[in-house]
PDB file of C-alpha atoms in Angstrom:
ATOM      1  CA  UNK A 215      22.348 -95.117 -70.587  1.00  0.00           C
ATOM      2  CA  UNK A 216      19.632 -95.077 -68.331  1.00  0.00           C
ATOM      3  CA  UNK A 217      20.141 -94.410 -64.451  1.00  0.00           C
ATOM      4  CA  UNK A 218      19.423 -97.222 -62.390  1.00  0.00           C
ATOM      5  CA  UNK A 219      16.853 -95.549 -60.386  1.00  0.00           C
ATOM      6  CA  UNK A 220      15.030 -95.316 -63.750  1.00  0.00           C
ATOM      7  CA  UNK A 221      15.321 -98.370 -64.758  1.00  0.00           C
ATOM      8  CA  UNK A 222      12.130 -99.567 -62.602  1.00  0.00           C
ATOM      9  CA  UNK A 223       9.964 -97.388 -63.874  1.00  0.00           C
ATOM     10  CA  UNK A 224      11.017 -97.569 -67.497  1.00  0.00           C
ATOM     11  CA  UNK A 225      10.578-101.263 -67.405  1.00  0.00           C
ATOM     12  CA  UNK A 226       6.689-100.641 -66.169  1.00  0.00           C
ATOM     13  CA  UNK A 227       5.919 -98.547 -68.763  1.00  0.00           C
ATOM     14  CA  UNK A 228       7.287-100.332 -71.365  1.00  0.00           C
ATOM     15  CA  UNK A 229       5.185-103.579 -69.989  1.00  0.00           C
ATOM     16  CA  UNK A 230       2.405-101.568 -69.954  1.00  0.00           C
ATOM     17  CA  UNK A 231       2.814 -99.844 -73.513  1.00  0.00           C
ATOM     18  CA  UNK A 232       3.214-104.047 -74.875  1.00  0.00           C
ATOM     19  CA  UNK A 233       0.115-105.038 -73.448  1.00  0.00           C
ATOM     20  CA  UNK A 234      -1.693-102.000 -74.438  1.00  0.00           C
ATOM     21  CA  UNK A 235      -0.645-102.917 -78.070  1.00  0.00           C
ATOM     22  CA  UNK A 236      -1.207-106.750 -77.917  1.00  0.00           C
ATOM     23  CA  UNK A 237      -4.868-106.707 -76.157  1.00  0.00           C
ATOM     24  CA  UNK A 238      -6.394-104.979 -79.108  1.00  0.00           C
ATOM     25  CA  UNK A 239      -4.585-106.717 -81.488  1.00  0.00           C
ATOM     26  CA  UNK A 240      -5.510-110.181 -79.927  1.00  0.00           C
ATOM     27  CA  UNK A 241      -9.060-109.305 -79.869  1.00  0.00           C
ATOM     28  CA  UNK A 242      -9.492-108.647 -83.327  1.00  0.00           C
ATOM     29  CA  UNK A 243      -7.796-112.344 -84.330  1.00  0.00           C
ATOM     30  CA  UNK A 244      -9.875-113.591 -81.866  1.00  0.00           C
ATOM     31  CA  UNK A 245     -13.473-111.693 -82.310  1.00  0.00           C
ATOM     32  CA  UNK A 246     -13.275-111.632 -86.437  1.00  0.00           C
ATOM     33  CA  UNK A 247     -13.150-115.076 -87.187  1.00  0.00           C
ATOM     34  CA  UNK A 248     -16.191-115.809 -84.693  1.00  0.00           C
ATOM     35  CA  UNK A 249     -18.560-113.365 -87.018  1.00  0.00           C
ATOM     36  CA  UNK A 250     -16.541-114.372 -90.208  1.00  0.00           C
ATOM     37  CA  UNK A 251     -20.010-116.440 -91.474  1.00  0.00           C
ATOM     38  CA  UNK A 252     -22.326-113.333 -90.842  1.00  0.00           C
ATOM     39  CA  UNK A 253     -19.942-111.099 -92.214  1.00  0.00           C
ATOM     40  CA  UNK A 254     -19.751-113.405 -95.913  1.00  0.00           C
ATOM     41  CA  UNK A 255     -23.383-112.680 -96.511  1.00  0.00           C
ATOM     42  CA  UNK A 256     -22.417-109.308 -97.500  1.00  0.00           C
ATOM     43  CA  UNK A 257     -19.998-108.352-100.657  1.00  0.00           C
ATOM     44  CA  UNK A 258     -17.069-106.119-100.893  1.00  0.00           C
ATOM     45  CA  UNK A 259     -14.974-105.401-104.148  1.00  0.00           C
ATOM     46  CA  UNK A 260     -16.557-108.876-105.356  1.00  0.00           C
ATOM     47  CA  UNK A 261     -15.560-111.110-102.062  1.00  0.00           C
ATOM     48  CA  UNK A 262     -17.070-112.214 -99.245  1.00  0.00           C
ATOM     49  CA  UNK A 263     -16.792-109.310 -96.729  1.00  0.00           C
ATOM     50  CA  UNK A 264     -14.951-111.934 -94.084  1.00  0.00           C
ATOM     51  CA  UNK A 265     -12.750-113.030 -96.388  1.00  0.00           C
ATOM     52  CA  UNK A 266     -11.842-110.007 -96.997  1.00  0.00           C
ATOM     53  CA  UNK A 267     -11.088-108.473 -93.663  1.00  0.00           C
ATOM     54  CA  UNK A 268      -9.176-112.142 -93.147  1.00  0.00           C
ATOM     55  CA  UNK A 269      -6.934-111.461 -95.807  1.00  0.00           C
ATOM     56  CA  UNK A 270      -6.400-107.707 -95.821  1.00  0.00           C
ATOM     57  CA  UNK A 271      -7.516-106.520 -92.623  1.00  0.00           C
ATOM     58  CA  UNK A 272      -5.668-108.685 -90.617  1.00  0.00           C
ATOM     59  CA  UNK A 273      -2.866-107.187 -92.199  1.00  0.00           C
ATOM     60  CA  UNK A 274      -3.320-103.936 -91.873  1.00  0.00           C
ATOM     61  CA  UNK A 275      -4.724-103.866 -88.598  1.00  0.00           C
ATOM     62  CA  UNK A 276      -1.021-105.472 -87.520  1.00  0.00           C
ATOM     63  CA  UNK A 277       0.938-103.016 -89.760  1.00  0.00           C
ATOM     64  CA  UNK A 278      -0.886-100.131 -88.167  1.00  0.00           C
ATOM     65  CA  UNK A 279      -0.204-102.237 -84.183  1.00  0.00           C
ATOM     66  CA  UNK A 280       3.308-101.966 -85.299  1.00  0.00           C
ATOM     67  CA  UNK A 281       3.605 -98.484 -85.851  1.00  0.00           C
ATOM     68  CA  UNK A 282       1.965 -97.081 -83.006  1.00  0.00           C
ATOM     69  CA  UNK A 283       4.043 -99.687 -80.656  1.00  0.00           C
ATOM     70  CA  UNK A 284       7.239 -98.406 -82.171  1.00  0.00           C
ATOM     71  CA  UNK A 285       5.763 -94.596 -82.276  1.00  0.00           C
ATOM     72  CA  UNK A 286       4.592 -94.600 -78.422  1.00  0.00           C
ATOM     73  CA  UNK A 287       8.328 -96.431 -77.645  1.00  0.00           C
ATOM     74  CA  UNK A 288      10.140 -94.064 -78.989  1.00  0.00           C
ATOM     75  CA  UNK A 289       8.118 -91.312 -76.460  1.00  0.00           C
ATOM     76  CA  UNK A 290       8.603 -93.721 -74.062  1.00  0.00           C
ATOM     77  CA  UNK A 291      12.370 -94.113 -74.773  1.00  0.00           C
ATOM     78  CA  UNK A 292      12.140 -90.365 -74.910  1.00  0.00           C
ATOM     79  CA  UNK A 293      10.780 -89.486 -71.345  1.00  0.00           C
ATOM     80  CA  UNK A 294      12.979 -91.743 -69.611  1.00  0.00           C
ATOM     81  CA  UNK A 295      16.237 -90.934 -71.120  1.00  0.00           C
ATOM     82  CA  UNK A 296      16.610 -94.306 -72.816  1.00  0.00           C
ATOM     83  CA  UNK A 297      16.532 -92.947 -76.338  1.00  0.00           C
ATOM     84  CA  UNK A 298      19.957 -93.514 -78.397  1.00  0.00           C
ATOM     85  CA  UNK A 299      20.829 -90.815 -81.588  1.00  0.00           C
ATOM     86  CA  UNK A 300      21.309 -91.733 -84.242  1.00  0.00           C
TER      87      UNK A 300
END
């Protein structure tokens, strides 16, 4: 259980550690689609390269969001004493 002095602070950095994950992530769903037409003129494994990206990168890029979110919690959870053992 976390102190409740700490509680302040932890609750800052975790705000800050979700918009550090979301911003990037946002910008990508937002930015791809507006180039998606000059990015189908070129070819990748036989599609169009925005289609592509659309259908796998999207994907990974929120897989990989994911991961680091949870990864950087966990340090988070760590430095503040909010981590539980499993």
């Amino acid at each position: 259980m976390i102190e409740r002095k700490e509680r302040k602070p932890y609750w800052r950095h975790t705000k800050w550690q979700v918009l550090a994950s979301l911003i990037p992530f946002l910008a990508i769903v937002v930015v791809l689609p507006l180039y998606s037409q000059q990015l189908n003129s070129s070819r990748f494994l036989g599609f169009p390269l925005g289609y592509f990206l659309a259908a796998h990168g999207f994907f990974v890029i929120a897989v990989v969001t994911v991961a680091s979110y949870v990864n950087r919690q966990n340090a988070i959870d760590h430095w503040h004493g909010a981590h539980e053992d499993m």
